[in-house]
XYZ file of C-alpha atoms in Angstrom:
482
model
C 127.551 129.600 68.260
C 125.687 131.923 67.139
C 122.403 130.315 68.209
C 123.396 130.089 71.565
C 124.216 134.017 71.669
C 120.849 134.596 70.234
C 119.190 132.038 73.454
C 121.557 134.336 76.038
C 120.494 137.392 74.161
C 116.869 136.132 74.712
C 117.158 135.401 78.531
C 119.095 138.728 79.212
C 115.917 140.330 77.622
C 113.901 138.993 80.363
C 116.153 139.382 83.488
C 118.879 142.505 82.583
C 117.598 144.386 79.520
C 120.645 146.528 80.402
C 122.998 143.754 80.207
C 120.998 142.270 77.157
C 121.881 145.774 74.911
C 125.844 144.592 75.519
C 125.280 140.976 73.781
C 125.079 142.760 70.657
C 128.458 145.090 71.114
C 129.971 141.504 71.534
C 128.571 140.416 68.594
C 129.661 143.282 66.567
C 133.149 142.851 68.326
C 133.318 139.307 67.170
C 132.263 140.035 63.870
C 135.295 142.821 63.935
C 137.795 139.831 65.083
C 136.977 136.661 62.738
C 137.332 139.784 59.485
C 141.164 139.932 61.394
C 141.191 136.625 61.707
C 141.638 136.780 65.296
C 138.950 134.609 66.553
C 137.369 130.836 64.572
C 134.164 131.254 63.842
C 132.605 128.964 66.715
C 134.194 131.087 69.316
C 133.031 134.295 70.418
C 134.257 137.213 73.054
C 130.714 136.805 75.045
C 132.133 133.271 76.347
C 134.895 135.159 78.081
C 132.324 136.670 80.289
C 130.002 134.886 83.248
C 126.960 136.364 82.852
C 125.484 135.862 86.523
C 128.003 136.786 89.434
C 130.162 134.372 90.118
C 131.508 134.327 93.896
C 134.408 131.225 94.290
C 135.271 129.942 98.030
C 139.130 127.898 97.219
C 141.023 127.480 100.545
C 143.257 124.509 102.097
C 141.985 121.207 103.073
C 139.546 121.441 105.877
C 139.005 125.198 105.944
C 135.459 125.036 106.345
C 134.432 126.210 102.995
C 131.055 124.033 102.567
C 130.587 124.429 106.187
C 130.394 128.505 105.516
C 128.255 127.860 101.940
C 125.760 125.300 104.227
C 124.991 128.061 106.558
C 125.097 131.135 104.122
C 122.381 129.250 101.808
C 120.375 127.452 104.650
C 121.117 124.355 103.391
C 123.191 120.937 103.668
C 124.565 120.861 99.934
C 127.508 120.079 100.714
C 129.424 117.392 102.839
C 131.646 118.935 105.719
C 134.323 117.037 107.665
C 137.541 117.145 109.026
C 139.265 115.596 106.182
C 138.805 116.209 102.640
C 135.250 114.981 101.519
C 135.251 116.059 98.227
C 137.616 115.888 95.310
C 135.657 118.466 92.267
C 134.796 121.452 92.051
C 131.349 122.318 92.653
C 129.281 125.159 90.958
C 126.238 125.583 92.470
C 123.215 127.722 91.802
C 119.553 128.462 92.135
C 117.273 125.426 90.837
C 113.746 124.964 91.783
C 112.609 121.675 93.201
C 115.016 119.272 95.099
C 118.596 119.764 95.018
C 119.979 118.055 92.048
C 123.287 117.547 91.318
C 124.486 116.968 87.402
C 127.811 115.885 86.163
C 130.808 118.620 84.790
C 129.260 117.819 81.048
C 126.366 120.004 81.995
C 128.551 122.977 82.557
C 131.247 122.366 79.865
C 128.565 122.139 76.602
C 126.557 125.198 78.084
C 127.982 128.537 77.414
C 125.735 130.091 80.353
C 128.131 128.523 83.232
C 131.852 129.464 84.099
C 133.335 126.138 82.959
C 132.404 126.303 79.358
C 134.700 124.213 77.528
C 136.583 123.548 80.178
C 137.602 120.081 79.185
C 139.479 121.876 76.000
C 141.950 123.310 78.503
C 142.051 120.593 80.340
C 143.220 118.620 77.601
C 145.847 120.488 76.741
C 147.834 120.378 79.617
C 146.997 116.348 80.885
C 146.126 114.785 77.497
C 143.614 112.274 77.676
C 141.672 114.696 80.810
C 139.911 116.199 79.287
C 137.237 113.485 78.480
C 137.113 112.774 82.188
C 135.699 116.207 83.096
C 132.813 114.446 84.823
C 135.687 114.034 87.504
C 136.418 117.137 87.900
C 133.348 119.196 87.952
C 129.805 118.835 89.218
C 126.796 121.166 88.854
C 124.183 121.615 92.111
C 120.740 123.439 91.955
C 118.985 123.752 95.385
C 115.795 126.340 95.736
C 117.549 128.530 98.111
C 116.858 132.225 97.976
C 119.922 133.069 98.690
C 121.420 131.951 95.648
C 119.136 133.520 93.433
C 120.759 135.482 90.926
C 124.443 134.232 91.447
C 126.410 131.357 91.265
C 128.497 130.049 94.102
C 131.737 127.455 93.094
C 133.101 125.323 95.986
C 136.171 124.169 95.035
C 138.415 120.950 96.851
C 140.987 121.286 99.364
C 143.874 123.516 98.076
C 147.363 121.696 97.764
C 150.068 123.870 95.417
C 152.531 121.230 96.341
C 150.390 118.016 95.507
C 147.878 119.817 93.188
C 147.943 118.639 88.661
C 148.337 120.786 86.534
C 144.677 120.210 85.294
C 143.496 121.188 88.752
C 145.546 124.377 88.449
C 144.271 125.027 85.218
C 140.961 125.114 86.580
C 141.759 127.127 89.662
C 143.550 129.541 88.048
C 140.400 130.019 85.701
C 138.290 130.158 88.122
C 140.103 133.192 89.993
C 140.352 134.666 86.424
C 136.058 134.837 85.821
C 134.759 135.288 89.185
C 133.533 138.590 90.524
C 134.383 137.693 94.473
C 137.130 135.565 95.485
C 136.860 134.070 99.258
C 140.393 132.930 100.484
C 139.776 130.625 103.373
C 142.306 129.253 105.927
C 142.171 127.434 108.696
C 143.089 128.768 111.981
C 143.493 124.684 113.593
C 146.882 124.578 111.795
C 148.604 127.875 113.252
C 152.047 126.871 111.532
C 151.119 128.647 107.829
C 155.234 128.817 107.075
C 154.470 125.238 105.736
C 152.451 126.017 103.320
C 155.046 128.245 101.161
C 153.680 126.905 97.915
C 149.966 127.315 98.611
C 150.465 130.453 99.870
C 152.325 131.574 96.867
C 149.623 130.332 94.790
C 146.492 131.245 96.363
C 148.542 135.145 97.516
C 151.683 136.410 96.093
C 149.695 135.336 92.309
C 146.857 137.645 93.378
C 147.518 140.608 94.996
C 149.323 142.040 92.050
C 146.370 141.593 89.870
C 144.453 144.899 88.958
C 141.332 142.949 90.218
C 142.855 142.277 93.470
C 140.361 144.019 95.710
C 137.668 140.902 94.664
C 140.384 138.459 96.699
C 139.199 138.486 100.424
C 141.167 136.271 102.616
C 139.534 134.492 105.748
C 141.062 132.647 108.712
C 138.394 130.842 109.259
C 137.248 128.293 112.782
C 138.811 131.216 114.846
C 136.813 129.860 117.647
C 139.284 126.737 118.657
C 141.784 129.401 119.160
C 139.539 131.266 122.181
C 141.104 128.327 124.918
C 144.669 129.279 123.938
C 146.233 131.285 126.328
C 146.964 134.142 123.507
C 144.689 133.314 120.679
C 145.536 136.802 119.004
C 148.794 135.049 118.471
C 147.222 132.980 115.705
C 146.039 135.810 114.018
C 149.360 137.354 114.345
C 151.039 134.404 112.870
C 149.275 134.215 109.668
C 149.524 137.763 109.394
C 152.717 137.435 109.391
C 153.015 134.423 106.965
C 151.294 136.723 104.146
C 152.965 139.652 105.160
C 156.545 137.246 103.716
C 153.792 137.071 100.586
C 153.218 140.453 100.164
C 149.751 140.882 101.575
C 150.639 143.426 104.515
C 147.603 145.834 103.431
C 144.010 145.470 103.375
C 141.413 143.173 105.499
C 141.589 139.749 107.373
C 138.400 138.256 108.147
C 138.044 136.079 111.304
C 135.254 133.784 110.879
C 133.689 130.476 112.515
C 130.313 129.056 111.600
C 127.275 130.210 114.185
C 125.688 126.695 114.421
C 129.295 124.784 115.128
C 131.247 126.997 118.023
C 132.944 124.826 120.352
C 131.651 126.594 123.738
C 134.005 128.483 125.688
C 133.505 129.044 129.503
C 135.081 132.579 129.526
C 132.139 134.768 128.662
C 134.144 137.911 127.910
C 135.682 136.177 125.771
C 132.893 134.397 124.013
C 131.657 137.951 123.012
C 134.357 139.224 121.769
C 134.580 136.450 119.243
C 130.544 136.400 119.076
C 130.997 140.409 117.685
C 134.240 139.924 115.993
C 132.730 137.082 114.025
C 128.920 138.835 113.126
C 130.921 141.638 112.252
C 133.265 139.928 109.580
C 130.424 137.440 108.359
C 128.395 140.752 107.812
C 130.830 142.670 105.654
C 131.648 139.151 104.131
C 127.550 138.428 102.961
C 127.420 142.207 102.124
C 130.072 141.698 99.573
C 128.211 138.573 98.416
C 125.174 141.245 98.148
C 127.645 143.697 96.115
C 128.700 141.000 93.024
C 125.737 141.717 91.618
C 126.530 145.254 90.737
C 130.272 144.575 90.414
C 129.259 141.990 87.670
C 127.366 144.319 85.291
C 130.014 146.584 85.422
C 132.684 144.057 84.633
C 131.051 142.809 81.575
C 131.478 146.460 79.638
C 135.227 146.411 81.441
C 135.697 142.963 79.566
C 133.797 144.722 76.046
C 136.335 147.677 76.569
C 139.150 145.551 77.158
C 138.997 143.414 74.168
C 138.077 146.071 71.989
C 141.426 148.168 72.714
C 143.334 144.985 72.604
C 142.651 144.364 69.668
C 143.468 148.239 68.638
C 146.138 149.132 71.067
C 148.046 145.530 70.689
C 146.543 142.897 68.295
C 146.607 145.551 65.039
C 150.265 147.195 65.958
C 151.580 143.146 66.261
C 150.308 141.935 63.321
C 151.192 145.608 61.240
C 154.956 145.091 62.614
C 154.916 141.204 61.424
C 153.324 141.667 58.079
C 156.045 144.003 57.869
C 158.559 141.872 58.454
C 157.100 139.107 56.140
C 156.904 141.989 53.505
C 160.764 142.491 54.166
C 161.456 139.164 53.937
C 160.000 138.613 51.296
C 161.097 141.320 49.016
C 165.291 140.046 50.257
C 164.263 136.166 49.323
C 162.760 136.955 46.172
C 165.306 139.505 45.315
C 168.103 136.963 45.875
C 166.598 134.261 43.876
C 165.241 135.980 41.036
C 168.509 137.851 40.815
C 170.369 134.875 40.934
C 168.056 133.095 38.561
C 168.729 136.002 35.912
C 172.151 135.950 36.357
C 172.516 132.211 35.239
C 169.975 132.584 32.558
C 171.712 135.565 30.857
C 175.186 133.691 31.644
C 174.005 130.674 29.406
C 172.286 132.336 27.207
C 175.189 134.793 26.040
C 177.163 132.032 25.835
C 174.667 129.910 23.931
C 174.500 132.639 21.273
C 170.883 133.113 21.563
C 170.602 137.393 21.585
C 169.808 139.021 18.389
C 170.518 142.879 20.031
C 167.341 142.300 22.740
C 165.952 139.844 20.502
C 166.110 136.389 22.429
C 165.970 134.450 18.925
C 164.390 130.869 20.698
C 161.180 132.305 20.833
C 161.436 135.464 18.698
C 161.651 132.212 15.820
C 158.601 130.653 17.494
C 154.924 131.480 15.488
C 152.824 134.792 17.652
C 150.493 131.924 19.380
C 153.310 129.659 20.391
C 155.396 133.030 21.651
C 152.580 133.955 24.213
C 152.629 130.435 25.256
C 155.914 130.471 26.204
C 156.268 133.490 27.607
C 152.753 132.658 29.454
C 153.990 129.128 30.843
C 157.118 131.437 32.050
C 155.156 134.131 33.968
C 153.138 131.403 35.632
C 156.285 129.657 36.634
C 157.985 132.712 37.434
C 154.344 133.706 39.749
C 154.342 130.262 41.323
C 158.448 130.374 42.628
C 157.727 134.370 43.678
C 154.158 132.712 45.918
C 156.734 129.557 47.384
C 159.019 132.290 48.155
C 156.465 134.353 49.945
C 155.149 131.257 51.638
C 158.674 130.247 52.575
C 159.123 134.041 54.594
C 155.382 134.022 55.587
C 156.276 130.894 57.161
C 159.650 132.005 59.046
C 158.251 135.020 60.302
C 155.427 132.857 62.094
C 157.909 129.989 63.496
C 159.304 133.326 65.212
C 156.280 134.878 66.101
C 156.523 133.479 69.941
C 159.836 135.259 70.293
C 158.346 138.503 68.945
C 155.222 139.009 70.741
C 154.746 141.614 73.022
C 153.895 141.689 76.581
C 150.166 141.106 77.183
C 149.562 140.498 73.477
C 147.309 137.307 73.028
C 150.021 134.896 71.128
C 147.095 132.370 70.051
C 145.008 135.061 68.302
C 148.122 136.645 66.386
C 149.362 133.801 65.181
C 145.765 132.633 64.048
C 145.538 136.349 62.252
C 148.660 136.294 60.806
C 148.118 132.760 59.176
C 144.900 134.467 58.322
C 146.868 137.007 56.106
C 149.371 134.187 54.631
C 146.124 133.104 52.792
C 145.019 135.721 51.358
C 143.732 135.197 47.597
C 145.731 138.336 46.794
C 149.219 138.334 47.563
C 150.317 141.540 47.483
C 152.387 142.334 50.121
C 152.225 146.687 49.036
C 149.068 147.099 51.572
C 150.936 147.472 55.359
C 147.454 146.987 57.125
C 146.877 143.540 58.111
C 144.123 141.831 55.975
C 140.569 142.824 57.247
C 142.195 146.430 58.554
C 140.686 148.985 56.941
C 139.054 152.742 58.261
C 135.565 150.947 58.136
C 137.060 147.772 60.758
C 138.513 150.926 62.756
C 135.245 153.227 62.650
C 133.160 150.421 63.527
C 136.015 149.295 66.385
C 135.560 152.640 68.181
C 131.491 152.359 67.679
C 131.889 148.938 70.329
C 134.234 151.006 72.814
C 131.296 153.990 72.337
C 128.684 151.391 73.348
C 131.127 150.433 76.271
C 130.749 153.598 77.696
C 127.271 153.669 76.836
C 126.686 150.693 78.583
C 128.543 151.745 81.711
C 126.276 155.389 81.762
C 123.465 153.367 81.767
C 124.839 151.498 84.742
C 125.112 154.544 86.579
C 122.406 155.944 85.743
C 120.692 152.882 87.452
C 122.910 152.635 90.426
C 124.112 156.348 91.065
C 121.582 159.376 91.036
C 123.525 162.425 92.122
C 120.889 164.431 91.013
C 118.704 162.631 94.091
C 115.990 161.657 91.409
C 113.844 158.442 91.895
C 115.410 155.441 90.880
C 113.580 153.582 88.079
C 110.541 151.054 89.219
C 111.927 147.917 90.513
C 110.581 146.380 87.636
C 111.761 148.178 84.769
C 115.678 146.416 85.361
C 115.567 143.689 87.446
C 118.724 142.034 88.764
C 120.197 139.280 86.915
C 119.046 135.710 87.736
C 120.981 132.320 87.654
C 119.576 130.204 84.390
């Protein structure tokens, strides 16, 4: 892992030094995390984040999505047609040479691409999928200027009601890393009340995100609709479909791809689609233009946000459930040892064997032979007290799901929280959680300084109030696909 920071590290040197300065907050932030045991050692926060924009197209079946990525990057990478030609999901990015396509085990063994790992997730909700990721995912790299800089992920036909659950999985990831989400629908099916599922998916699931202003949502092939005798009545129909989603705010791109109108005689007409279509594909490519910036800033959003989860969330969790293993602890071995002395004094009284506070067994027994005894007791005694720790270490975690509070990452507590159950010292006195200390929390509130650092030195490279010059075009140059 930490080989393949140091490569990243190297190649955001050369194409974001700004960018490059935040690989090593992540470091330090993962260092912070495996001391918690939050995080294994061959994982790290840096995979969380796509380092080159990442702009998905997902959409029904026949939407025109590689129609719109053909004529945004000049090219025919992808197949088009009126059924549904292809059945992966496609990332696709700047290459030189011909375009070259590579199979999904080029993007899930290289920590660069969105779809790292992937076929880890996969497995874990289709067992046995994951070692077919190859049919799932493919990589393309065409020498298009365009998509210098970013990477582009086509994904198949959209189908909530027919769809896995390893195909969710990966949509639902996909939504979750990119920078610019383009919704597309098809404006040839004008009945969208049959879609309830898709829509739920692919709307109601996204407009309550805080990152819901990256979703924009295209009816796209508006142009079959100009022969109708009201085409705004399409329009107003899937309005209304996501209004019953709860989209009833923001914008709703009409789209249809220059090179493929169907003609229409009407020349009115014609225009007014002609201008209403430049003028959505405009703002739509200018967003496209915009992921680049919205990406730099996201990565110190994503250092922020892990570094007060972990403060605000992770450290209060596992504090409240080493407390309640401490608790637990202290009422099991009170029980049993208090039980155990009962019987012991109960036979022994009876037995005869007090002299005053002399126990006369061993007080008879030669000095060596009374420290082993009394030795081989305390180790006995030290061994049921660490089963009895283990035993409410252990029912505290079985419980843990129940326990966890909202937004808290479950995996990561429980893995910290084992983390603490074996410690080589087993006193339970301490409250802080194993690895918590004022140095972990100093050195915590040194990454979220170097967050904001980060994000100053964002403005300062994107905002000049002051009306300065901007820096030479070569001292920061915008981040380019690997």
């Amino acid at each position: 892992m930490q080989k393949r920071i140091q490569r990243l590290e190297q190649h955001l040197r050369r194409e974001n030094p700004v960018l490059a300065d935040s690989v090593a907050s992540f470091k330090k932030l993962d260092r912070i995390s495996r001391k918690l045991g939050l995080m294994d050692a061959n994982r790290s926060f840096a995979e969380q984040v796509s380092w080159w924009p990442v702009i998905s197209v997902l959409g029904t079946f026949s939407a025109g999505k590689s129609t719109f990525l053909n004529q945004y990057t000049g090219r025919d990478l992808q197949r088009t047609g009126n059924q549904a030609v292809d059945d992966k999901f496609t990332v696709i990015c700047y290459g030189t040479g011909e375009t070259t396509t590579l199979p999904g085990l080029a993007l899930d063994t290289d920590p660069r691409f969105p779809f790292y790992q992937i076929s880890r997730a996969i497995e874990t909700v289709a067992e046995g999928e994951g070692r077919r990721v190859d049919s799932y995912l493919q990589l393309k790299t065409c020498e298009a200027e365009p998509l210098r800089g970013k990477i582009f992920i086509d994904s198949p036909g959209f189908d909530a009601d027919q769809q896995r659950n390893s195909t969710l999985l990966i949509v639902d990831h996909i939504i979750n890393l990119s920078d610019l989400v383009l919704v597309f629908f098809d404006a040839r099916h004008p009945e969208p009340g049959a879609m309830g599922d898709t829509l739920e998916h692919l709307v109601s699931k996204t407009i309550e995100r805080p990152d819901a202003a990256k979703f924009l949502f295209i009816l796209n092939q508006i142009d079959l609709t100009a022969r109708e005798d009201n085409p705004e009545e399409v329009v107003a129909a899937w309005q209304r479909a996501l209004a019953q989603h709860k989209l009833t705010a923001g914008r709703f791109y009409r789209i249809y791809a220059r090179e493929m109108a169907v003609p229409v005689e009407d020349e009115q007409v014609k225009q007014r689609f002609e201008r209403k279509r430049d003028e959505d594909l405009g703002d739509i490519e200018d967003r496209i233009r915009q992921v680049e910036v919205e990406r730099s800033y996201r990565v110190a959003g994503v250092l922020e946000k892990n570094a007060r989860h972990i403060e605000d969330q992770l450290v209060p969790a596992l504090t409240a459930a080493r407390g309640r293993w401490r608790r637990r602890t202290i009422w099991l071995s009170t029980a049993v040892f208090g039980l155990l002395s009962a019987l012991f004094l109960a036979w022994s009284l009876q037995a005869g064997h007090w002299d005053g506070f002399r126990f006369t067994p061993v007080a008879k027994l030669s000095t060596p032979y009374q420290l082993a005894t009394l030795g081989t007791a305390a180790v006995l005694l030290w061994g049921l007290y660490m089963y009895l720790r283990a035993l409410a270490g252990r029912s505290v975690l079985k419980k843990l799901p129940a326990q966890i509070p909202a937004g808290t990452d479950g995996e990561a507590l429980a893995r910290a929280f084992k983390h603490n159950l074996a410690a080589w010292w087993p006193s339970l006195a301490r409250k802080q959680p194993r690895g918590w200390s004022w140095h972990t929390r100093r050195r915590l509130r040194g990454v979220l300084a170097e967050a904001d650092t980060l994000v100053q030195s964002l403005n300062d490279r994107y905002a000049r109030p002051s009306g300065d010059a901007p820096p030479a075009a070569g001292d920061a140059p915008p981040p380019r696909a690997p």
